[in-house]
Coordinates of C-alpha atoms and ligand atoms in Angstrom, one line a residue:
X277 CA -2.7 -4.7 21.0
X278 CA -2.6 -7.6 23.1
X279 CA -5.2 -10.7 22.1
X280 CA -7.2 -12.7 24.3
X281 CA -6.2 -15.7 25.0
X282 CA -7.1 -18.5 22.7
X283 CA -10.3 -21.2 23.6
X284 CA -9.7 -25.1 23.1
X285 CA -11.3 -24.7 19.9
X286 CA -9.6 -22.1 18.2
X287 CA -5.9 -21.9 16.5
X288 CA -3.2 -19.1 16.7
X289 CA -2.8 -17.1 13.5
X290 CA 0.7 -15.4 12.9
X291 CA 0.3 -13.2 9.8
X292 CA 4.1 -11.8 9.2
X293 CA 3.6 -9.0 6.6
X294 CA 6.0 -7.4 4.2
X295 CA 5.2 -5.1 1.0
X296 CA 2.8 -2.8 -0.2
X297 CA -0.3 -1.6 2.0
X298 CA -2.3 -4.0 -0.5
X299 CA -0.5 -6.3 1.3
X300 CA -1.6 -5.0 4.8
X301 CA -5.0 -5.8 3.3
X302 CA -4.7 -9.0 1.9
X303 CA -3.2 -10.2 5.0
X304 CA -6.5 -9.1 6.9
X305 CA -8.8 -10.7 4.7
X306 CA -6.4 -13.8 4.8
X307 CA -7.1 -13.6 8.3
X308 CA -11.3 -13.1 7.8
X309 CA -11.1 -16.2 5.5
X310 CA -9.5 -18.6 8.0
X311 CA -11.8 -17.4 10.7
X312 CA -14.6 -19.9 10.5
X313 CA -12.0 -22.4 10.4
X314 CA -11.2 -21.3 14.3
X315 CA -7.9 -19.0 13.6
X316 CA -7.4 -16.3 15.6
X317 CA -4.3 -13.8 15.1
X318 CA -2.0 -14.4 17.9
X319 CA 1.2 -12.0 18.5
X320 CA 4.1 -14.5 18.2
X321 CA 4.6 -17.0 15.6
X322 CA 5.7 -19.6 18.7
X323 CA 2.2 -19.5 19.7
X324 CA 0.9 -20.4 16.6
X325 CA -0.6 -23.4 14.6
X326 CA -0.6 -21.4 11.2
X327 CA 2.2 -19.1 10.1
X328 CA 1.5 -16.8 6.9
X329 CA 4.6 -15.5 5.6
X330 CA 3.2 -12.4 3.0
X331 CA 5.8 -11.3 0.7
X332 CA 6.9 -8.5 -1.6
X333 CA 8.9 -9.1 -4.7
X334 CA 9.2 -5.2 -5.9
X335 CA 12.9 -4.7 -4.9
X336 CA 16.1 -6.4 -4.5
X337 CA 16.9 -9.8 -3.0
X338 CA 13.0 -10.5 -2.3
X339 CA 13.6 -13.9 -2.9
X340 CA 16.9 -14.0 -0.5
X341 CA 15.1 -12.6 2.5
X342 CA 12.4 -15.1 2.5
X343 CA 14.3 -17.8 2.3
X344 CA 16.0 -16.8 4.8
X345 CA 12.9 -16.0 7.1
X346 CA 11.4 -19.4 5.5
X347 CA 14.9 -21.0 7.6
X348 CA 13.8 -18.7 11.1
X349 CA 9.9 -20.1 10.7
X350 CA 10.9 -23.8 10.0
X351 CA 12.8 -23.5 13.5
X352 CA 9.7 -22.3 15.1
X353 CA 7.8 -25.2 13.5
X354 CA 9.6 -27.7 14.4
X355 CA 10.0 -26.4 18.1
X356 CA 6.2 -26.8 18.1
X357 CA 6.5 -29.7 16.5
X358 CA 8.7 -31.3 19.7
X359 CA 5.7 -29.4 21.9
X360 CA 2.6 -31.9 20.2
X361 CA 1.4 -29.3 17.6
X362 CA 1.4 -29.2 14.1
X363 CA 2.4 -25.9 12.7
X364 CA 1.4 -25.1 9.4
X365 CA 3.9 -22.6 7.0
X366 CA 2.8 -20.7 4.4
X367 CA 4.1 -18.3 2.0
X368 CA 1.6 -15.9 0.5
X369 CA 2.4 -12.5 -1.8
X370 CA 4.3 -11.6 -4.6
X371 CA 7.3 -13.9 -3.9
X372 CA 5.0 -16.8 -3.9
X373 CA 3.4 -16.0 -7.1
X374 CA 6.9 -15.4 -8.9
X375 CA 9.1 -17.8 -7.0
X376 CA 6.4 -20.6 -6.4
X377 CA 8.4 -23.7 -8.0
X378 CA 11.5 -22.4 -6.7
X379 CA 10.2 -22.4 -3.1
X380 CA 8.5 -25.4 -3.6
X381 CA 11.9 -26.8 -4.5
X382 CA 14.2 -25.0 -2.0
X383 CA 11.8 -24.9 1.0
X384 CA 9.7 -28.5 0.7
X385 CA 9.0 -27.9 4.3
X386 CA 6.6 -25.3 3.1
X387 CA 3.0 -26.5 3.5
X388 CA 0.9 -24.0 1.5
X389 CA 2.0 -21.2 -1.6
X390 CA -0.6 -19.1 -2.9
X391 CA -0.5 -15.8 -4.9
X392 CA -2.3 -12.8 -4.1
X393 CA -5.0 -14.1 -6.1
X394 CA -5.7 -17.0 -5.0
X395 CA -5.7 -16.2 -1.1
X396 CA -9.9 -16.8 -0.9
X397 CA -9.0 -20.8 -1.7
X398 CA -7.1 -20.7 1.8
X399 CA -9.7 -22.7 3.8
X400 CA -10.2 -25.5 0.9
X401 CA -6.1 -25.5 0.9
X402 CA -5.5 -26.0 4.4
X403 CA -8.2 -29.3 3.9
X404 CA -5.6 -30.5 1.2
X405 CA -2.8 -29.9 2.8
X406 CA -4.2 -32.1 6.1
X407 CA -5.2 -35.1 3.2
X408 CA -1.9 -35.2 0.9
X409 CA 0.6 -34.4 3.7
X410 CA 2.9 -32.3 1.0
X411 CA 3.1 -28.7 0.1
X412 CA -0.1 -27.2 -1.3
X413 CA 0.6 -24.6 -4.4
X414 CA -2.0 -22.2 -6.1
X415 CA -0.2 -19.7 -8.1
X416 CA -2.5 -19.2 -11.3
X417 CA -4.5 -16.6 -11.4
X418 CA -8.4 -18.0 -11.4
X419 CA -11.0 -16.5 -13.0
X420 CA -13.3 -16.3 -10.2
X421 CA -12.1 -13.2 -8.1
X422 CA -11.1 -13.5 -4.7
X423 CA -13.5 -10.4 -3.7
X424 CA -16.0 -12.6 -4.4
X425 CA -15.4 -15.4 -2.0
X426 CA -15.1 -12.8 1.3
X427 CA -17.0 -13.2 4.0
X428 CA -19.7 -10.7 3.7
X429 CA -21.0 -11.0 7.5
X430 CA -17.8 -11.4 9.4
X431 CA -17.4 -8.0 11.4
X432 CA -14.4 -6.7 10.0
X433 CA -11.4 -6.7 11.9
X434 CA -10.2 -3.6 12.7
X435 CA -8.9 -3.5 16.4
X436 CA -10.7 -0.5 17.1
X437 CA -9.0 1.4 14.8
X438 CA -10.5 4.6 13.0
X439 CA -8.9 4.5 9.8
X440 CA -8.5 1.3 7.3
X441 CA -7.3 0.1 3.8
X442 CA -9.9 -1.3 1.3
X443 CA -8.8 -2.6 -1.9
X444 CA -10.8 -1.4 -5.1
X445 CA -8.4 -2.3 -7.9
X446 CA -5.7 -4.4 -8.5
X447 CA -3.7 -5.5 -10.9
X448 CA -1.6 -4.0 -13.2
X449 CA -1.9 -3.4 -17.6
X450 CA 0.9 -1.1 -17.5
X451 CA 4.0 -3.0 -18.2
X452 CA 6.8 -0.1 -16.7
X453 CA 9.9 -1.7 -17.7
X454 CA 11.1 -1.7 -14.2
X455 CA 8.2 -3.5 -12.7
X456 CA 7.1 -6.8 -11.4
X457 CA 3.6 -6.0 -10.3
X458 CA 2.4 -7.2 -13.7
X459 CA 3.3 -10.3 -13.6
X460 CA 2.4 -10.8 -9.8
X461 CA -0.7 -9.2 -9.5
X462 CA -2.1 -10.1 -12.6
X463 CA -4.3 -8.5 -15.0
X464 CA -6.3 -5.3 -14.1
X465 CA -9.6 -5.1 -12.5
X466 CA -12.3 -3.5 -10.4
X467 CA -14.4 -4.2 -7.8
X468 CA -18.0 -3.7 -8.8
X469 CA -19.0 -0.4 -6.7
X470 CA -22.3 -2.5 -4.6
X471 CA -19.3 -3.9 -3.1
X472 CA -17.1 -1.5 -2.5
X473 CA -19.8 0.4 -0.9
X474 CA -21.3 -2.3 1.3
X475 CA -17.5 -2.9 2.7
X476 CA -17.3 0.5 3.2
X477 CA -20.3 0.2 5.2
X478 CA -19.5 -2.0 7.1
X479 CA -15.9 0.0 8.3
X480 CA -17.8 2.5 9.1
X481 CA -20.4 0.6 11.6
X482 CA -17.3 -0.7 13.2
X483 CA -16.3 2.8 14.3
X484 CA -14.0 3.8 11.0
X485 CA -13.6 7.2 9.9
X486 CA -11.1 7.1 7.1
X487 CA -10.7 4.7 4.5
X488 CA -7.9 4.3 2.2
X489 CA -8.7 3.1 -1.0
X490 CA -6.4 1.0 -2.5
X491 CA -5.0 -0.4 -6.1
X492 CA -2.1 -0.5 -8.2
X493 CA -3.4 2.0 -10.4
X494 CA -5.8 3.1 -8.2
X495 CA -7.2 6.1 -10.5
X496 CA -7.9 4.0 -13.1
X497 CA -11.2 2.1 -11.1
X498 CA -14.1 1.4 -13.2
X499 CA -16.2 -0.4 -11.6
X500 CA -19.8 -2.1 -12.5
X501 CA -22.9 -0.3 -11.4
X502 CA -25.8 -1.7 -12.8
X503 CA -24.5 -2.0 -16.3
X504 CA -22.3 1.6 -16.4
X505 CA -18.8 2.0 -15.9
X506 CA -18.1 4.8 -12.5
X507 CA -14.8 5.9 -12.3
X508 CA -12.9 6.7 -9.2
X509 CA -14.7 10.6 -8.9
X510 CA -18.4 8.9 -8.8
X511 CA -17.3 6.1 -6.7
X512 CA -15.9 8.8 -3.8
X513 CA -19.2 10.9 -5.0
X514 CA -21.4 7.7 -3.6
X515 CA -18.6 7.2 -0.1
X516 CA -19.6 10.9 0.7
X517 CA -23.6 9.4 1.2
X518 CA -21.9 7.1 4.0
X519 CA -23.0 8.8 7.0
X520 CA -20.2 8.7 9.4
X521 CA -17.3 8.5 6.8
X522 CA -15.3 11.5 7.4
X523 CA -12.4 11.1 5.0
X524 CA -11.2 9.3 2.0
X525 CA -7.8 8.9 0.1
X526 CA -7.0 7.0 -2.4
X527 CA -3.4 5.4 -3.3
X528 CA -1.4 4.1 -5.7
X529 CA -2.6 6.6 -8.7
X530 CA -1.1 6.7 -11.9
X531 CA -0.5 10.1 -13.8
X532 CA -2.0 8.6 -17.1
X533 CA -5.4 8.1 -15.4
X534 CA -5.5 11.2 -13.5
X535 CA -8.8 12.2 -15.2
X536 CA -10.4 15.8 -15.3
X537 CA -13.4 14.5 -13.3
X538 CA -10.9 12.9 -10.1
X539 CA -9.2 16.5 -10.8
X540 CA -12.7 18.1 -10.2
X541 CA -13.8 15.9 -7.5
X542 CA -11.0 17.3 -5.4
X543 CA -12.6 20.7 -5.7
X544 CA -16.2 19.6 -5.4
X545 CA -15.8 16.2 -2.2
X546 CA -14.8 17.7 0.7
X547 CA -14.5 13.9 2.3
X548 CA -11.4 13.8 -0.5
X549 CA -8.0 14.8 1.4
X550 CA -6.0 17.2 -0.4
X551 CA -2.8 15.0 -0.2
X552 CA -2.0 12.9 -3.2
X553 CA 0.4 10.0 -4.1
X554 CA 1.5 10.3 -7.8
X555 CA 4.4 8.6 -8.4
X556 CA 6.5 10.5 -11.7
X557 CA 9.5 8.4 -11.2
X558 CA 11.6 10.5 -13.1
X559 CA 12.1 14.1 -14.4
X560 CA 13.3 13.1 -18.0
X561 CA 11.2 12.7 -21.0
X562 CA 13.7 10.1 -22.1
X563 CA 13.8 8.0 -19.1
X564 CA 10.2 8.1 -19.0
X565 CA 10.1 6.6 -22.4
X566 CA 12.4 4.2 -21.3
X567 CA 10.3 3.0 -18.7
X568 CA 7.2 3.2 -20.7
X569 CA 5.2 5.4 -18.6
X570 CA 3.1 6.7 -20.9
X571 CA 3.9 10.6 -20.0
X572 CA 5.9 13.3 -20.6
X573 CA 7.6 15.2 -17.6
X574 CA 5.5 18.4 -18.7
X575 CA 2.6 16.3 -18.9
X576 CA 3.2 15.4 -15.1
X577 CA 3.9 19.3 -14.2
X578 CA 0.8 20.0 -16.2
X579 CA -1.6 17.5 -13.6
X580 CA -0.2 19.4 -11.0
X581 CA -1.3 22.3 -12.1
X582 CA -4.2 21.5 -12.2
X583 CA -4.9 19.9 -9.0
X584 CA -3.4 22.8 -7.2
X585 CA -6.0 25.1 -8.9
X586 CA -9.1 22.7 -8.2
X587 CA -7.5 22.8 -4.6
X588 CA -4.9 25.2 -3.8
X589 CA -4.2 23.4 -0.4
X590 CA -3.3 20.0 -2.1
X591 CA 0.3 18.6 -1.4
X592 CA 2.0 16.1 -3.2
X593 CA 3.8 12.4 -2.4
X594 CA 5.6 10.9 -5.1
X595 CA 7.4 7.8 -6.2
X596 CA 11.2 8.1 -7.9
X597 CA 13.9 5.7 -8.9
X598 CA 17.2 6.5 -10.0
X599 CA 19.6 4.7 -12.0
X600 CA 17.4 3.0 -14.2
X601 CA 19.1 1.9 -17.5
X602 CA 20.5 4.6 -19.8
X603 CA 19.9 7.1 -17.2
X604 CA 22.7 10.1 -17.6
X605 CA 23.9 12.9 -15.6
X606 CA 21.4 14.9 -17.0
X607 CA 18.2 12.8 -17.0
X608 CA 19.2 12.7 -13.2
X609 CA 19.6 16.2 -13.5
X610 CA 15.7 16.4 -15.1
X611 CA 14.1 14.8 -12.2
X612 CA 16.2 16.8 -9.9
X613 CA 14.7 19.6 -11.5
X614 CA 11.1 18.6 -11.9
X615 CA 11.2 18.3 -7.9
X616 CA 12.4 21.7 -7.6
X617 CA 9.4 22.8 -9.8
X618 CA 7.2 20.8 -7.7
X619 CA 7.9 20.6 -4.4
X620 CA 6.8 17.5 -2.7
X621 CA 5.1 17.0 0.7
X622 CA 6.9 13.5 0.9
X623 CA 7.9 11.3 -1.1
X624 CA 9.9 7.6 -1.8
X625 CA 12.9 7.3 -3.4
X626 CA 14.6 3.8 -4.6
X627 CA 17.4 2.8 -6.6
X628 CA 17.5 0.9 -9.7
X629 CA 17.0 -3.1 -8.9
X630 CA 16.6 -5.2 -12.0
X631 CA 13.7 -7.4 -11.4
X632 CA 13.4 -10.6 -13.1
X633 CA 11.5 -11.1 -16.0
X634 CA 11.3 -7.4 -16.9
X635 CA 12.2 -5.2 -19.8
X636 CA 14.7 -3.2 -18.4
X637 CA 16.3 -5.8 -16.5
X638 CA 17.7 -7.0 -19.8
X639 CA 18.4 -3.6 -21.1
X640 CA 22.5 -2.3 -22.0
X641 CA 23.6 0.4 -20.2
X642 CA 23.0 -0.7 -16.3
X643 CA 24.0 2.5 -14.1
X644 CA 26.9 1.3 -11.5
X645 CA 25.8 0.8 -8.0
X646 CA 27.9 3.9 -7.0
X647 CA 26.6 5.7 -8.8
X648 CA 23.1 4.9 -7.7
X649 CA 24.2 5.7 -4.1
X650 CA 25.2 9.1 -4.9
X651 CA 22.3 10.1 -7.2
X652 CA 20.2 8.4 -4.5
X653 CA 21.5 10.7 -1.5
X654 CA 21.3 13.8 -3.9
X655 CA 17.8 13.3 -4.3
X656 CA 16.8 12.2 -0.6
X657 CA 18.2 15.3 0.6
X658 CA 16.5 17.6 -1.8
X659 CA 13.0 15.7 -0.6
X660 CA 14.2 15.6 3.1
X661 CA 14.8 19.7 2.0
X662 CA 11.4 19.8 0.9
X663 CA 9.3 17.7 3.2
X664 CA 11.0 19.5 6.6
X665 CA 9.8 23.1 4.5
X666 CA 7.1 21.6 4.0
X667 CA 6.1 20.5 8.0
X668 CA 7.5 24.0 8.4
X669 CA 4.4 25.8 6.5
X670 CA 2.3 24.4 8.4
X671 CA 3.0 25.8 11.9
X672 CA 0.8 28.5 13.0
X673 CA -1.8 27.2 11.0
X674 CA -5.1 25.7 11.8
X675 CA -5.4 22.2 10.7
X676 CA -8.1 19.4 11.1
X677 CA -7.0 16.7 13.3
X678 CA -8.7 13.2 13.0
X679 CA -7.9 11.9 16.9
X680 CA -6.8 8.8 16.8
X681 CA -5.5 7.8 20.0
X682 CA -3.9 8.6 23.4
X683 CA -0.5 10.1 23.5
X684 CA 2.2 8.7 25.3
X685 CA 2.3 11.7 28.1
X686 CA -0.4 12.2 30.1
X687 CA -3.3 14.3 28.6
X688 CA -1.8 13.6 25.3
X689 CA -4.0 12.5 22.1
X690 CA -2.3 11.8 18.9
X691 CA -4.2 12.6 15.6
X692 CA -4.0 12.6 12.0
X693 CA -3.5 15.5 9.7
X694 CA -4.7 15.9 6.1
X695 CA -1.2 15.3 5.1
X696 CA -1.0 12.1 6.8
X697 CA 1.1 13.9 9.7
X698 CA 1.1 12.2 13.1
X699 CA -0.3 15.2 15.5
X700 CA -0.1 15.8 19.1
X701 CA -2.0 17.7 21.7
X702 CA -3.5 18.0 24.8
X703 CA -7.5 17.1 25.6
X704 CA -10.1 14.8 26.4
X705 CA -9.8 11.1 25.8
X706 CA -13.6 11.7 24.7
X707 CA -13.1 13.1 21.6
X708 CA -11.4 10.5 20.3
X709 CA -12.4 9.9 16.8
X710 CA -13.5 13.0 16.1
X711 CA -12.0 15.5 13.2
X712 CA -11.2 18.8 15.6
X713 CA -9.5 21.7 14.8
X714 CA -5.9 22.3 15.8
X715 CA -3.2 25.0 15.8
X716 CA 0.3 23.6 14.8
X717 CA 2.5 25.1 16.9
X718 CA 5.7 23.0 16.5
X719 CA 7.6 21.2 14.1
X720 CA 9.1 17.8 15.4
X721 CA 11.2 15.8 13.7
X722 CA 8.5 13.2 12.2
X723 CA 5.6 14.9 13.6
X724 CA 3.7 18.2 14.5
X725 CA 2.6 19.9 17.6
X726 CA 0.0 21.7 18.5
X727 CA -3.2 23.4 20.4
X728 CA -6.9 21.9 20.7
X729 CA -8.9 25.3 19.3
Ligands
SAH1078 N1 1.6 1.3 -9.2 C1 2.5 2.2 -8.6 C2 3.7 1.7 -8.0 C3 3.9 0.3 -7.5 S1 5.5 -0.1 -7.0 C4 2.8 3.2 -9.8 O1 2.6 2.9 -10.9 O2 3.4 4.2 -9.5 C5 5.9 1.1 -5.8 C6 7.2 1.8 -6.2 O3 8.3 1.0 -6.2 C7 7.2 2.4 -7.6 O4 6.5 3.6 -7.7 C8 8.6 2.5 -7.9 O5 9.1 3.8 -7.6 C9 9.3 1.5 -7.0 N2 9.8 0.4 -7.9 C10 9.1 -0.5 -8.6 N3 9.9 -1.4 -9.2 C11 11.2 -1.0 -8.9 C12 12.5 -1.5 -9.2 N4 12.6 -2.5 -10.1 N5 13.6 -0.9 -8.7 C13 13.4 0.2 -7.9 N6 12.2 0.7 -7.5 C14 11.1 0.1 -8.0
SF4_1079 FE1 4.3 -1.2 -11.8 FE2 4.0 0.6 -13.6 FE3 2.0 -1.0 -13.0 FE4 2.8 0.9 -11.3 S1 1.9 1.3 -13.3 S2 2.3 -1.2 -10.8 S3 5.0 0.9 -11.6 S4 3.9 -1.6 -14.0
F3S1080 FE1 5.4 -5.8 -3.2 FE2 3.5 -7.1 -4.5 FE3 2.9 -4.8 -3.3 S1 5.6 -6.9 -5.2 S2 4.8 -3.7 -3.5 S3 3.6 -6.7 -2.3 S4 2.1 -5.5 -5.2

């Protein structure tokens, strides 16, 4: 979408985001938090006089890539620089929280670091950055919260859209030996629900229909109401009294806090979509040890189960990595076969990358990297397999279609399935935003087809 363009007293904001969709979210609020200081997003990082640079540190050579955007940016900077303006540089994210001395040391062109924490200190950073004329760092994690300090009033930005992220939980007490999050998101917490609610709230009075709610573990929310503890299942209870608020998922959830009452809810909310993101990982009760998950593979099988009978139309998503340390031919075999069982909707698939600092980066036993590569393409075309069956199911039935936007053909809108399924069909621009109901008629390669009913 293209912006307006900017008044004398306000200052282009280029937000580059990599990572998680928590990320997507941070980067927004980043944006809400600088705005009484006069930034405004603007398209290219050439027009602007702040850069944000918001990284990811899950997988292999995070640190590589941003130094190596870090080296593209400083470029732009200076270019401005030779132009009269002073371009500010900052590197936000997950990179920033586990790499901050070493950035600070390779990249002392870098004006602000801050952690994902820390991100609601922005406007008192920029200040210091202006007075002491070197690189600004805040990489600890506080112990006020950053939800706190967000600006309650400011209209949320959502360019119109209909559907938007809002983070409930974050942080991470689960120490998979794989992981980094830990250590870069910090320790788990909530959101009390008053505020979760009034942000909701607000979406919704800016035109949104369906919100994703967000957190590492997402399932295991307890937030503050008055003095009780509600779980995930009572906070989606209290979004169904939003008038308005047509759907609601919920993403990244853990298997270990996927709770009888979130298993009931999905029978009993019918503003819960029947499409769920459970990352397993991996099909063997040894690996799963390994990577100190906390569950067996039957115990996994066993949640499915029981989400399918609460609601028989539920799919799946899942998370999987092969080659972690130790894993065999047949623990690769397992998760192969605990796929099979399931049958995924979607799903991600990584391999191996030792992360520093963690467990299993230290561990014996490393899986070669060809081997990796051929587990990996195994697996991805026993989920491609699945996923194209799964599109294929769905054609001649009659699903509802959140419209989202016009289609690129004439008379063309594009919508949103349950299943997170881009959706397209002909009608009226007018029902935009609306949840209709369509007949799939075609399968396309990343998308459906289908009749307005
Ligand atoms: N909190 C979520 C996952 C967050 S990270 C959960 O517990 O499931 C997103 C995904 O990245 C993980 O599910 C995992 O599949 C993958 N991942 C995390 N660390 C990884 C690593 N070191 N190597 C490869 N994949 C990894
Ligand atoms: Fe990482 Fe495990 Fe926490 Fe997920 S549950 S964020 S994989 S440590
Ligand atoms: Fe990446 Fe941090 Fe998200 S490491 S996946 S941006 S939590």
């Amino acid at each position: 979408m293209s912006q307006p363009a900017l008044s004398p007293n306000t200052r282009g904001l280029h937000i580059i985001t990599w990572g998680c969709q928590m990320n997507v979210y941070d980067s927004a609020r980043m944006a809400d938090v600088l705005q009484p200081l006069g930034y405004r997003p603007v398209e290219t990082a050439e027009e602007a006089d702040m850069i944000i640079l918001n990284t990811c540190h899950i997988r292999e050579r995070a640190a590589e890539k941003v130094f190596s955007e870090l080296g593209r940016l400083r470029l732009i900077c200076e270019a401005r620089k030779a132009e009269g303006h002073n371009t500010l540089l900052a590197v936000a994210g997950c990179v920033a929280q586990a790499e901050g001395e070493e950035i600070l040391a390779r990249a002392p062109y870098v004006d602000l670091i801050l952690g994902p924490q820390t991100y609601h200190r922005l406007p008192e950073m920029v200040a210091r950055v202006a007075r002491a004329g070197k690189t600004v760092i805040e990489t600890d994690f506080p112990v006020e919260t950053k939800f706190d300090f967000l600006p309650e009033d400011a209209a949320p930005q959502t360019n119109g859209n209909l559907t938007a992220f809002l983070t409930i939980q974050e942080g991470c007490d689960k120490f998979c030996s794989f992981c980094v999050v830990p250590y870069t998101r910090g320790a788990e917490i909530s959101r009390p629900v008053s505020s979760v609610m009034a942000e909701a709230s607000r979406l919704v009075q800016s035109g949104v229909k369906e919100i994703t709610l967000l957190g590492q573990n997402v399932n295991a929310y307890h937030g503050l109401e008055d003095d009780k503890i509600v779980g995930l299942a009572g906070l989606a209870e209290r979004l169904r009294t939003i008038p308005g608020l047509e759907r609601v998922r919920y993403t990244t959830s853990h298997p270990r806090d996927m709770d009888q009452s979130l298993i009931d809810a999905h029978k009993n909310n019918p503003i819960l979509m029947p499409f769920i993101h459970l990352p397993v990982q991996s099909g063997s009760d040894r690996i799963l040890k390994a990577m100190n998950r906390g569950h067996t593979a039957e115990e996994y099988r066993d949640i499915i189960r029981k989400l399918r009978q609460a609601r028989p139309d539920i799919a799946l998503s899942s998370d999987f990595i092969v080659g972690h340390p130790g894993e065999s031919d047949k623990d690769f075999e397992e998760t192969l076969q605990l796929v099979r069982d399931v049958t995924f909707a979607s799903a991600y698939s990584f391999k191996y990358s030792p992360r520093p600092g963690t467990p299993a980066a230290g561990q014996p036993f490393q899986v070669d990297e060809d081997v990796k590569d051929k587990r990996l393409a195994i697996l991805q075309a026993l989920l491609r397999e699945q996923q194209d069956a799964f599109n294929a199911s769905l054609v001649g039935t009659v699903q509802d279609i959140l419209v989202t936007n016009t289609g690129r053909k004439k008379g063309q809108l594009n919508g949103r399935s349950p299943y997170l399924q881009p959706v397209h069909f002909e009608g009226d621009i007018s029902i935009i935003g609306q949840v209709v109901k369509v007949r799939i008629t075609d399968q396309l390669t990343n998308s459906l087809s289908g009749v307005l009913l």
